[in-house]
Coordinates of C-alpha atoms and ligand atoms in Angstrom, one line a residue:
Chain A
X1300 CA 93.0 81.1 85.1
X1301 CA 92.7 77.5 86.2
X1302 CA 96.0 76.7 84.5
X1303 CA 97.6 79.4 86.5
X1304 CA 96.2 78.2 89.8
X1305 CA 97.3 74.7 88.9
X1306 CA 100.8 76.0 88.1
X1307 CA 101.1 77.8 91.4
X1308 CA 99.8 74.7 93.2
X1309 CA 102.5 72.6 91.7
X1310 CA 105.1 75.3 92.4
X1311 CA 104.0 75.4 96.0
X1312 CA 104.4 71.7 96.3
X1313 CA 108.0 72.1 95.2
X1314 CA 108.9 74.7 97.8
X1315 CA 110.1 72.9 100.9
X1316 CA 108.6 74.2 104.2
X1317 CA 106.6 76.6 102.0
X1318 CA 104.9 79.6 103.5
X1319 CA 101.3 79.0 104.5
X1320 CA 98.6 80.7 106.5
X1321 CA 95.9 78.8 108.2
X1322 CA 93.1 80.6 109.9
X1323 CA 90.7 78.3 111.7
X1324 CA 87.4 79.4 113.2
X1325 CA 89.0 82.6 114.3
X1326 CA 87.0 85.0 116.5
X1327 CA 88.4 88.2 117.8
X1328 CA 86.7 90.3 120.5
X1329 CA 88.1 93.6 121.5
X1330 CA 88.4 94.9 125.1
X1331 CA 85.2 96.9 124.8
X1332 CA 83.3 93.6 124.0
X1333 CA 83.0 94.2 120.3
X1334 CA 83.4 91.1 118.2
X1335 CA 85.2 92.3 115.1
X1336 CA 85.7 88.9 113.5
X1337 CA 83.5 85.9 114.1
X1338 CA 84.3 82.3 113.1
X1339 CA 86.6 83.1 110.2
X1340 CA 88.4 80.3 108.4
X1341 CA 90.7 80.3 105.3
X1342 CA 93.8 78.5 104.2
X1343 CA 96.6 80.0 102.0
X1344 CA 99.4 78.2 100.2
X1345 CA 102.9 79.3 99.1
X1346 CA 103.5 81.1 95.9
X1347 CA 100.3 83.1 96.1
X1348 CA 98.9 86.6 96.3
X1349 CA 95.7 86.8 98.2
X1350 CA 93.4 89.9 98.4
X1351 CA 91.6 90.6 101.6
X1352 CA 88.5 92.6 100.5
X1353 CA 85.7 94.1 102.5
X1354 CA 84.0 97.3 103.6
X1355 CA 85.6 99.7 106.2
X1356 CA 85.3 98.0 109.6
X1357 CA 84.8 94.5 108.1
X1358 CA 87.8 93.3 110.1
X1359 CA 90.7 93.3 107.6
X1360 CA 93.1 95.0 109.9
X1361 CA 91.9 92.8 112.8
X1362 CA 92.8 89.7 110.8
X1363 CA 96.2 91.2 110.3
X1364 CA 96.5 91.9 114.0
X1365 CA 95.5 88.3 114.8
X1366 CA 98.1 87.0 112.3
X1367 CA 100.7 89.2 113.9
X1368 CA 99.7 88.1 117.4
X1369 CA 98.7 91.7 118.3
X1370 CA 95.3 90.6 119.5
X1371 CA 94.6 87.2 121.0
X1372 CA 91.8 85.2 119.4
X1373 CA 88.8 84.7 121.7
X1374 CA 88.3 81.4 119.8
X1375 CA 90.0 79.5 117.0
X1376 CA 93.6 79.8 116.0
X1377 CA 96.1 81.1 113.4
X1378 CA 99.0 78.9 112.3
X1379 CA 101.8 80.1 110.1
X1380 CA 103.8 77.5 108.2
X1381 CA 102.2 75.0 110.6
X1382 CA 103.5 76.9 113.7
X1383 CA 101.8 78.9 116.3
X1384 CA 102.1 82.7 115.7
X1385 CA 104.7 83.5 118.4
X1386 CA 107.0 80.8 117.2
X1387 CA 106.7 81.9 113.6
X1388 CA 107.5 85.5 114.5
X1389 CA 110.7 84.5 116.3
X1390 CA 111.8 82.8 113.1
X1391 CA 111.3 85.9 111.1
X1392 CA 108.8 84.3 108.8
X1393 CA 106.3 87.2 108.6
X1394 CA 107.0 90.7 107.3
X1395 CA 104.4 93.4 107.8
X1396 CA 103.9 96.5 105.8
X1397 CA 101.7 98.7 108.1
X1398 CA 98.8 101.0 107.3
X1399 CA 100.6 104.4 107.2
X1400 CA 98.8 105.8 110.2
X1401 CA 100.5 103.3 112.5
X1402 CA 104.0 104.8 112.1
X1403 CA 105.6 107.8 113.8
X1404 CA 106.8 109.8 110.9
X1405 CA 108.7 112.4 113.0
X1406 CA 111.0 109.7 114.3
X1407 CA 114.6 110.7 113.6
X1408 CA 115.6 107.7 111.5
X1409 CA 116.9 107.6 107.9
X1410 CA 115.4 105.5 105.1
X1411 CA 118.4 103.1 105.2
X1412 CA 118.0 102.6 109.0
X1413 CA 114.3 101.7 108.5
X1414 CA 115.2 99.1 105.9
X1415 CA 118.0 97.9 108.2
X1416 CA 115.4 97.2 110.9
X1417 CA 114.2 94.4 108.6
X1418 CA 117.5 92.7 109.3
X1419 CA 117.5 93.0 113.1
X1420 CA 115.8 89.6 113.5
X1421 CA 118.8 88.0 111.8
X1422 CA 121.4 89.7 113.9
X1423 CA 122.9 88.9 117.3
X1424 CA 121.5 90.6 120.4
X1425 CA 123.6 93.7 119.9
X1426 CA 122.1 94.2 116.4
X1427 CA 125.5 94.9 114.8
X1428 CA 125.0 94.8 111.0
X1429 CA 127.4 92.5 109.1
X1430 CA 128.5 93.1 105.6
X1431 CA 125.9 90.7 104.3
X1432 CA 123.2 92.7 106.2
X1433 CA 124.4 95.9 104.5
X1434 CA 124.4 94.2 101.1
X1435 CA 120.8 93.0 101.6
X1436 CA 119.7 96.5 102.5
X1437 CA 121.3 97.9 99.4
X1438 CA 119.7 95.3 97.3
X1439 CA 116.2 95.8 98.8
X1440 CA 116.5 99.6 98.3
X1441 CA 117.6 99.0 94.7
X1442 CA 114.7 96.7 94.0
X1443 CA 112.1 99.2 95.0
X1444 CA 113.9 102.0 93.3
X1445 CA 114.6 104.0 96.5
X1446 CA 118.4 103.9 96.6
X1447 CA 118.7 107.7 95.8
X1448 CA 116.6 108.5 99.0
X1449 CA 118.6 106.4 101.5
X1450 CA 119.8 109.4 103.5
X1451 CA 116.4 111.0 103.8
X1452 CA 114.6 111.2 107.1
X1453 CA 111.7 108.8 106.8
X1454 CA 109.0 111.6 107.2
X1455 CA 110.5 113.6 104.3
X1456 CA 109.1 111.2 101.7
X1457 CA 105.9 111.1 99.7
X1458 CA 103.2 108.6 100.6
X1459 CA 104.2 106.3 97.7
X1460 CA 107.9 106.5 98.5
X1461 CA 107.2 105.6 102.2
X1462 CA 105.3 102.5 101.1
X1463 CA 108.2 101.5 98.9
X1464 CA 110.6 101.9 101.8
X1465 CA 108.5 99.6 104.0
X1466 CA 108.3 97.1 101.2
X1467 CA 112.1 97.2 101.0
X1468 CA 112.2 96.5 104.7
X1469 CA 110.0 93.4 104.3
X1470 CA 112.3 92.3 101.4
X1471 CA 115.4 92.8 103.6
X1472 CA 113.6 90.8 106.4
X1473 CA 113.3 87.9 104.0
X1474 CA 110.0 86.8 105.5
X1475 CA 108.3 84.2 103.4
X1476 CA 104.9 85.6 104.4
X1477 CA 104.3 89.3 103.7
X1478 CA 101.2 91.1 105.0
X1479 CA 100.4 94.4 103.3
X1480 CA 97.6 96.5 104.9
X1481 CA 96.2 98.8 102.2
X1482 CA 99.4 99.3 100.3
X1483 CA 97.7 101.1 97.4
X1484 CA 95.9 103.9 99.2
X1485 CA 97.0 107.3 98.0
X1486 CA 99.4 105.9 95.5
X1487 CA 99.6 106.7 91.8
X1488 CA 99.2 104.1 89.0
X1489 CA 102.9 104.0 88.2
X1490 CA 103.9 103.2 91.8
X1491 CA 101.1 100.7 92.1
X1492 CA 102.2 99.0 88.9
X1493 CA 105.7 98.9 90.2
X1494 CA 104.6 97.4 93.6
X1495 CA 102.4 94.8 91.8
X1496 CA 105.3 93.8 89.6
X1497 CA 107.4 93.3 92.7
X1498 CA 104.7 91.2 94.4
X1499 CA 104.5 89.1 91.3
X1500 CA 108.3 88.4 91.4
X1501 CA 107.9 87.4 95.0
X1502 CA 105.1 85.1 94.2
X1503 CA 107.2 83.4 91.6
X1504 CA 109.9 82.8 94.2
X1505 CA 107.4 81.1 96.5
X1506 CA 106.4 83.9 98.9
X1507 CA 102.9 84.2 100.2
X1508 CA 101.3 87.6 100.3
X1509 CA 98.1 88.8 101.9
X1510 CA 97.0 92.2 100.7
X1511 CA 94.1 94.2 102.0
X1512 CA 92.8 96.6 99.4
X1513 CA 89.9 98.7 98.3
X1514 CA 91.1 98.7 94.6
X1515 CA 88.6 96.2 93.4
X1516 CA 89.7 96.8 89.8
X1517 CA 93.2 95.6 90.2
X1518 CA 92.4 92.5 92.3
X1519 CA 91.7 90.1 89.4
X1520 CA 94.8 91.6 87.8
X1521 CA 97.4 90.3 90.2
X1522 CA 95.7 88.3 93.0
X1523 CA 95.2 84.6 92.4
X1524 CA 93.1 84.2 95.6
X1525 CA 90.5 86.3 97.3
X1526 CA 89.1 86.3 100.9
X1527 CA 85.9 88.3 101.1
X1528 CA 85.3 89.6 104.6
X1529 CA 82.4 91.1 106.5
X1530 CA 83.1 90.3 110.1
X1531 CA 83.3 86.7 109.0
X1532 CA 84.6 85.1 105.8
X1533 CA 81.9 85.3 103.1
X1534 CA 83.9 83.5 100.5
X1535 CA 87.5 82.4 100.0
X1536 CA 89.3 80.8 97.2
X1537 CA 90.6 81.3 93.7
X1538 CA 89.8 84.7 92.3
X1539 CA 87.7 83.5 89.4
X1540 CA 85.3 81.6 91.6
X1541 CA 85.1 84.1 94.5
X1542 CA 85.4 87.5 92.8
X1543 CA 81.9 87.5 91.2
X1544 CA 79.4 90.3 91.1
X1545 CA 77.0 88.3 93.3
X1546 CA 79.6 87.7 96.0
X1547 CA 80.8 91.3 95.9
X1548 CA 77.4 92.7 96.3
X1549 CA 77.0 90.5 99.3
X1550 CA 80.2 91.7 100.8
X1551 CA 79.6 95.4 100.1
X1552 CA 75.9 95.6 100.4
X1553 CA 74.7 99.1 99.6
X1554 CA 78.1 100.6 100.1
X1555 CA 79.4 99.7 96.6
X1556 CA 78.6 102.0 93.7
X1557 CA 77.0 99.9 91.0
X1558 CA 76.5 101.3 87.5
X1559 CA 74.9 99.3 84.8
X1560 CA 75.2 100.4 81.2
X1561 CA 74.0 98.5 78.3
X1562 CA 72.0 98.1 75.1
X1563 CA 71.4 101.2 73.1
X1564 CA 72.5 103.5 75.8
X1565 CA 76.0 102.3 75.2
X1566 CA 76.3 101.3 71.5
X1567 CA 74.3 101.2 68.3
X1568 CA 73.9 97.4 67.8
X1569 CA 71.7 95.0 69.5
X1570 CA 74.3 93.4 71.8
X1571 CA 72.3 92.6 74.9
X1572 CA 75.3 92.3 77.3
X1573 CA 75.5 94.9 80.0
X1574 CA 78.6 96.7 81.4
X1575 CA 78.5 96.6 85.2
X1576 CA 80.9 99.0 87.0
X1577 CA 81.4 98.2 90.7
X1578 CA 83.5 100.7 92.6
X1579 CA 84.5 101.1 96.2
X1580 CA 85.7 104.6 95.3
X1581 CA 89.0 103.6 94.0
X1582 CA 89.6 101.6 90.9
X1583 CA 86.3 100.4 89.5
X1584 CA 85.7 96.7 88.7
X1585 CA 84.1 96.3 85.3
X1586 CA 82.0 93.3 84.2
X1587 CA 81.2 93.1 80.6
X1588 CA 78.7 90.4 80.1
X1589 CA 80.1 88.0 82.6
X1590 CA 83.7 88.7 81.8
X1591 CA 85.9 90.7 84.2
X1592 CA 87.8 93.6 82.8
X1593 CA 90.6 95.4 84.4
X1594 CA 89.5 98.8 85.8
X1595 CA 90.7 102.0 84.1
X1596 CA 91.9 104.3 86.9
X1597 CA 88.5 105.4 88.1
X1598 CA 88.2 107.9 85.3
Chain B
X4 CA 147.2 134.7 136.0
X5 CA 148.5 131.5 137.7
X6 CA 146.6 132.6 140.8
X7 CA 143.4 132.6 138.8
X8 CA 144.2 129.2 137.3
X9 CA 144.9 127.8 140.8
X10 CA 141.6 129.2 141.9
X11 CA 139.8 127.5 139.0
X12 CA 141.4 124.1 139.9
X13 CA 140.4 124.2 143.5
X14 CA 137.2 122.1 143.1
X15 CA 139.4 119.2 141.7
X16 CA 141.4 119.1 144.9
X17 CA 138.4 118.3 147.1
X18 CA 137.2 114.8 147.4
X19 CA 133.6 115.7 147.8
X20 CA 133.7 117.9 144.7
X21 CA 135.2 115.2 142.5
X22 CA 132.5 112.8 143.8
X23 CA 129.8 115.3 143.0
X24 CA 131.1 116.0 139.5
X25 CA 131.4 112.4 138.5
X26 CA 128.1 111.3 140.0
X27 CA 126.3 114.2 138.3
X28 CA 128.0 113.4 135.0
X29 CA 126.9 109.7 135.3
X30 CA 123.3 110.6 136.2
X31 CA 123.2 113.3 133.5
X32 CA 124.4 110.8 130.9
X33 CA 121.8 108.1 131.7
X34 CA 118.9 110.6 131.9
X35 CA 120.0 112.1 128.6
X36 CA 120.0 108.6 127.1
X37 CA 116.4 108.0 128.2
X38 CA 115.4 111.5 127.1
X39 CA 116.1 110.5 123.5
X40 CA 113.1 108.2 123.6
X41 CA 110.9 110.1 126.1
X42 CA 110.6 113.3 124.1
X43 CA 109.8 111.4 120.9
X44 CA 106.8 109.7 122.3
X45 CA 105.2 112.8 123.9
X46 CA 105.8 111.3 127.3
X47 CA 108.0 114.1 128.6
X48 CA 105.6 115.0 131.4
X49 CA 105.8 111.5 132.7
X50 CA 109.3 112.3 133.9
X51 CA 108.0 115.3 135.8
X52 CA 105.2 113.2 137.3
X53 CA 107.5 110.5 138.5
X54 CA 110.0 113.0 139.9
X55 CA 107.3 114.5 142.1
X56 CA 105.5 111.3 143.0
X57 CA 108.5 109.7 144.6
X58 CA 109.0 112.5 147.1
X59 CA 106.9 110.9 149.9
X60 CA 108.8 107.6 149.3
X61 CA 112.1 109.3 149.8
X62 CA 110.8 111.2 152.9
X63 CA 109.5 107.9 154.4
X64 CA 112.9 106.2 153.7
X65 CA 114.7 109.0 155.6
X66 CA 112.3 108.9 158.5
X67 CA 112.7 105.1 158.8
X68 CA 116.4 105.1 158.0
X69 CA 116.0 102.9 154.9
X70 CA 117.9 103.3 151.7
X71 CA 116.2 106.2 149.8
X72 CA 116.2 104.3 146.5
X73 CA 113.8 101.6 147.9
X74 CA 111.4 104.2 149.3
X75 CA 111.5 106.1 146.0
X76 CA 110.9 103.0 144.0
X77 CA 107.9 101.9 146.0
X78 CA 106.4 105.4 145.7
X79 CA 107.0 105.3 142.0
X80 CA 105.1 102.0 141.7
X81 CA 102.3 103.3 143.9
X82 CA 102.0 106.4 141.6
X83 CA 101.7 104.3 138.4
X84 CA 99.2 102.0 140.0
X85 CA 97.2 105.0 141.2
X86 CA 97.2 106.6 137.8
X87 CA 96.1 103.4 136.2
X88 CA 93.3 102.9 138.7
X89 CA 91.9 106.4 138.4
X90 CA 92.1 106.2 134.6
X91 CA 90.2 102.9 134.5
X92 CA 87.5 104.0 136.9
X93 CA 86.8 107.4 135.4
X94 CA 86.7 109.0 132.0
X95 CA 89.2 111.7 132.9
X96 CA 91.9 112.4 130.4
X97 CA 95.4 111.2 130.9
X98 CA 97.0 114.6 131.7
X99 CA 94.4 115.3 134.3
X100 CA 95.0 111.9 136.0
X101 CA 98.8 112.3 136.0
X102 CA 98.4 115.9 137.4
X103 CA 96.0 114.7 140.1
X104 CA 98.1 111.8 141.3
X105 CA 101.5 113.4 141.2
X106 CA 100.5 116.6 143.0
X107 CA 98.7 114.5 145.7
X108 CA 101.8 112.4 146.3
X109 CA 104.0 115.5 146.3
X110 CA 101.8 117.2 148.8
X111 CA 102.0 114.1 151.0
X112 CA 105.7 114.3 150.8
X113 CA 105.7 117.9 151.8
X114 CA 103.4 117.1 154.7
X115 CA 105.7 114.3 155.9
X116 CA 108.7 116.6 155.7
X117 CA 107.0 119.2 157.8
X118 CA 105.9 116.7 160.5
X119 CA 109.4 115.2 160.8
X120 CA 111.6 118.2 160.0
X121 CA 114.7 116.8 161.6
X122 CA 115.1 113.6 159.6
X123 CA 113.8 115.0 156.2
X124 CA 115.2 118.0 154.5
X125 CA 112.5 119.0 152.0
X126 CA 114.9 121.4 150.5
X127 CA 117.3 118.6 149.7
X128 CA 114.6 116.5 148.1
X129 CA 113.1 119.3 146.0
X130 CA 116.3 121.0 145.0
X131 CA 118.8 118.2 145.3
X132 CA 122.2 118.7 146.9
X133 CA 124.8 116.7 145.3
X134 CA 127.6 118.7 147.0
X135 CA 126.5 117.3 150.3
X136 CA 125.6 113.8 149.2
X137 CA 126.3 111.0 151.7
X138 CA 128.6 108.2 150.7
X139 CA 126.0 105.5 150.8
X140 CA 123.8 107.6 148.6
X141 CA 126.6 107.9 146.2
X142 CA 126.9 104.2 146.0
X143 CA 123.1 103.8 145.4
X144 CA 123.1 106.5 142.7
X145 CA 126.2 105.0 141.0
X146 CA 124.7 101.5 141.0
X147 CA 121.4 102.6 139.6
X148 CA 122.9 104.8 136.9
X149 CA 125.6 102.2 136.0
X150 CA 123.2 99.3 135.6
X151 CA 120.7 101.5 133.6
X152 CA 123.5 102.6 131.3
X153 CA 124.6 99.0 130.6
X154 CA 121.1 97.8 129.9
X155 CA 120.4 100.7 127.6
X156 CA 123.6 100.0 125.6
X157 CA 122.2 96.5 125.0
X158 CA 118.6 97.3 124.1
X159 CA 118.8 100.7 122.5
X160 CA 118.1 99.4 119.0
X161 CA 115.3 97.2 120.1
X162 CA 113.7 100.1 121.9
X163 CA 114.2 102.3 118.8
X164 CA 112.2 99.7 116.6
X165 CA 109.6 99.3 119.3
X166 CA 108.9 103.1 119.6
X167 CA 109.1 103.7 115.8
X168 CA 107.0 100.8 114.6
X169 CA 105.7 98.5 117.2
X170 CA 104.1 96.0 114.8
X171 CA 107.4 95.5 113.0
X172 CA 109.1 95.0 116.3
X173 CA 106.7 92.2 117.0
X174 CA 107.1 90.7 113.5
X175 CA 110.9 90.2 114.2
X176 CA 110.0 88.5 117.4
X177 CA 110.7 91.2 120.0
X178 CA 108.8 91.2 123.2
X179 CA 107.6 94.8 123.0
X180 CA 105.7 94.7 126.2
X181 CA 108.7 93.6 128.2
X182 CA 110.9 96.2 126.5
X183 CA 108.4 99.0 127.4
X184 CA 108.3 97.7 131.0
X185 CA 112.1 97.8 131.2
X186 CA 112.2 101.3 129.7
X187 CA 109.8 102.7 132.3
X188 CA 111.5 100.8 135.1
X189 CA 114.8 102.4 134.1
X190 CA 113.1 105.8 133.8
X191 CA 111.8 105.5 137.4
X192 CA 115.2 104.3 138.6
X193 CA 117.0 107.2 136.9
X194 CA 114.5 109.7 138.1
X195 CA 115.3 108.5 141.6
X196 CA 119.0 109.0 140.9
X197 CA 118.5 112.4 139.4
X198 CA 116.6 113.5 142.5
X199 CA 119.9 113.5 144.3
X200 CA 121.6 115.7 141.8
X201 CA 119.0 118.2 140.6
X202 CA 116.1 117.6 142.9
X203 CA 112.5 116.6 142.2
X204 CA 111.5 119.9 140.5
X205 CA 114.2 119.8 137.8
X206 CA 114.2 116.1 137.0
X207 CA 112.0 116.8 134.1
X208 CA 114.7 118.9 132.4
X209 CA 117.2 116.1 132.7
X210 CA 115.0 113.7 130.9
X211 CA 113.8 116.1 128.2
X212 CA 116.2 118.9 127.3
X213 CA 119.3 116.9 126.1
X214 CA 117.2 114.7 123.8
X215 CA 115.2 117.7 122.5
X216 CA 118.5 119.6 121.7
X217 CA 120.0 116.6 119.9
X218 CA 116.7 116.2 117.9
X219 CA 117.4 119.6 116.3
X220 CA 120.9 118.5 115.3
X221 CA 120.5 115.2 113.6
X222 CA 118.1 112.9 111.8
X223 CA 120.0 109.7 112.7
X224 CA 118.8 108.1 115.9
X225 CA 122.2 106.6 116.8
X226 CA 123.9 110.1 116.6
X227 CA 121.0 111.6 118.4
X228 CA 121.7 109.4 121.4
X229 CA 125.5 110.1 121.3
X230 CA 124.9 113.9 121.1
X231 CA 122.3 113.7 123.8
X232 CA 124.5 111.7 126.2
X233 CA 127.4 114.0 125.5
X234 CA 125.3 117.0 126.4
X235 CA 124.0 115.4 129.5
X236 CA 127.4 114.4 130.8
X237 CA 129.1 117.6 130.0
X238 CA 126.5 120.0 131.3
X239 CA 126.1 117.9 134.5
X240 CA 129.9 117.8 135.1
X241 CA 130.4 121.4 134.4
X242 CA 127.3 122.4 136.3
X243 CA 128.5 120.7 139.4
X244 CA 131.9 122.3 139.0
X245 CA 130.4 125.8 138.6
X246 CA 128.1 125.3 141.5
X247 CA 131.2 125.1 143.8
X248 CA 131.8 128.8 143.1
X249 CA 128.1 129.7 143.4
X250 CA 127.8 127.7 146.6
X251 CA 124.9 125.2 146.1
X252 CA 122.1 125.2 143.6
X253 CA 123.7 122.5 141.4
X254 CA 120.5 121.5 139.8
X255 CA 119.8 125.1 138.7
X256 CA 123.2 125.5 137.2
X257 CA 123.0 122.2 135.3
X258 CA 119.5 122.9 133.9
X259 CA 120.5 126.5 132.9
X260 CA 123.5 125.1 131.0
X261 CA 121.3 122.6 129.2
X262 CA 118.8 125.3 128.3
X263 CA 121.6 127.5 126.9
X264 CA 122.8 124.7 124.7
X265 CA 119.2 124.1 123.6
X266 CA 118.9 127.8 122.6
X267 CA 122.1 127.7 120.6
X268 CA 121.0 124.6 118.8
X269 CA 117.5 126.1 118.2
X270 CA 119.1 129.1 116.5
X271 CA 122.1 127.5 114.7
X272 CA 121.1 123.9 113.9
X273 CA 122.1 123.2 110.3
X274 CA 118.8 121.8 109.2
X275 CA 116.1 122.4 111.8
X276 CA 117.4 125.7 113.3
X277 CA 115.9 129.1 113.0
X278 CA 118.8 130.5 111.0
X279 CA 118.7 127.6 108.5
X280 CA 115.0 128.1 108.1
X281 CA 115.5 131.8 107.4
X282 CA 118.3 131.1 104.9
X283 CA 116.0 128.6 103.1
X284 CA 113.3 131.2 102.9
X285 CA 115.6 133.8 101.4
X286 CA 117.1 131.4 98.9
X287 CA 114.2 129.1 98.2
X288 CA 115.8 127.5 95.1
X289 CA 118.7 126.2 97.1
X290 CA 116.3 124.0 99.1
X291 CA 115.4 122.0 96.0
X292 CA 118.3 119.6 95.6
Ligands
ATP256 N1 91.1 98.5 119.4 C1 89.8 98.3 119.1 N2 88.9 98.3 120.1 C2 87.6 98.1 119.8 N3 87.1 97.9 118.6 C3 87.9 98.0 117.6 C4 89.3 98.2 117.8 N4 89.9 98.2 116.6 C5 89.0 98.0 115.7 N5 87.8 97.9 116.3 C6 86.5 97.6 115.6 O1 86.6 96.4 114.9 C7 86.0 96.5 113.6 C8 87.0 96.1 112.5 O2 88.0 97.0 112.5 P1 89.2 96.8 111.4 O3 90.2 97.9 111.8 O4 89.7 95.4 111.4 O5 88.5 97.2 110.1 P2 89.1 97.2 108.6 O6 88.4 96.2 107.8 O7 90.6 97.2 108.6 O8 88.6 98.6 108.1 P3 89.3 99.7 107.1 O9 89.0 99.4 105.7 O10 88.7 101.0 107.5 O11 90.8 99.7 107.4 C9 85.5 98.0 113.5 O12 84.1 98.0 113.6 C10 86.2 98.7 114.6 O13 85.4 99.7 115.1
MG257 MG1 92.2 98.6 108.2

């Protein structure tokens, strides 16, 4: 694990102007006076996949909104690649894969048009696609395996297919920072594996991804960093150090299901280690002794 | 035969008819352009509210001898401020607030018209009368519609992204707030223009029906706009033409034509029409392709 982190750190130093997110003492208060995030700080470097983990209402989407400039911080600041948010957005640095409720599925646009929207920021003010733009759209659709669906209206897709289309859009956008708000909700294991594979490829090419998720089980599998959130940052850093049973119980309180199995209830020998299953109702996280095991689909 | 043809060509020989037909077509086109967005967002009734709210402004402009567009525009702003204020101060739902504000302003307009009957023709405002439109009004309408059309041609894709997925629009650096403000300003301006051709009561049809019809015919937004504008232009031009023979009621004719085309599309549309749905039901295997 440490070798991997070391490797990504070295890789990140090699990427010039690499993608980075820096959240410093961020507080966000909504119009109704509710402070959803208080004094949150974390730093992320290029070539990394970071999980944003916390209970419902812990402020994950709020953090995304602050990074996108949708809500103004009441204190603190967000900087992307060293720039203020507005400037970074103008330079097409950030791509955003929305939580699916935020999109109008009845809108009469085709899959290929949605992906082409990723290119708009690179076009002149008339938004006339060039041959290069079309090529990048084809390529992005190909990479997520959605080429066959390019002429479908966007609402005529399954949930997983929609997610893949929006991922293709962020590929076409060529943003070095990609924000994914719960990309795995309502998605089967096959699609999830495919998406994770793609995220890994992007990490290898120096992208920075911030992923909010309730799939605790797959976090250690593909995220090299974790930010644990509950209205403020409880812990942030390399997965191995942060994603511990103690921290998770702190982040989730009583919400998390926690099963402990061990000793003779589980096997016939005198092995004293316990199996701890932590689940936020999606893929469970399994601790065996103090080793982390990948979850097995919640079954 | 030739006599009948000559009869049919009569409207083209009158200067005022040519003016009426072209102005109607222009206004119909821009309103149809806007309708493509309006009906998608469930804001259709906003067009209706605006159409009615600007009546007192138009009445005041006529009483004072000011350009009608200015009066209408001020009334439009007053209406939106009023709606915002009432919404913030109370817990009334949006539709109630819109209904409350626009009927009040409309009533005020009617009152003004009945107090100064000589300078304001309420019939003209409510029903429109493009056949008797004054030259300076033609200029105002043409300028409003022309500018709106040009702006829309430049920003239609940005508006599409903004209305489809606002967070993405922001992520590519678009100023979505500014875009929405521009859209609603154009909407108010075009409502003012449409007032002249179809009148306050039927403005709503101009900013909803063409877009709704086109929606049934295509899943591509670019095409939807082209179809919608084509419908708006042709029905408005033909409507003005036909109203020559019916003597007046241009607005009614235009809207009836638009509705007829909607019904045709509703029945025959290749994918979203009634007929297609029935065919799919009868041959369910065909749908799986
Ligand atoms: N527009 C808003 N106005 C006021 N309060 C809000 C608004 N949006 C969110 N909140 C509040 O802020 C808190 C954080 O919300 P947020 O959407 O960031 O949670 P989340 O971590 O994304 O949750 P989930 O896992 O359910 O997506 C919640 O308590 C919510 O009620
Ligand atoms: Mg959320």
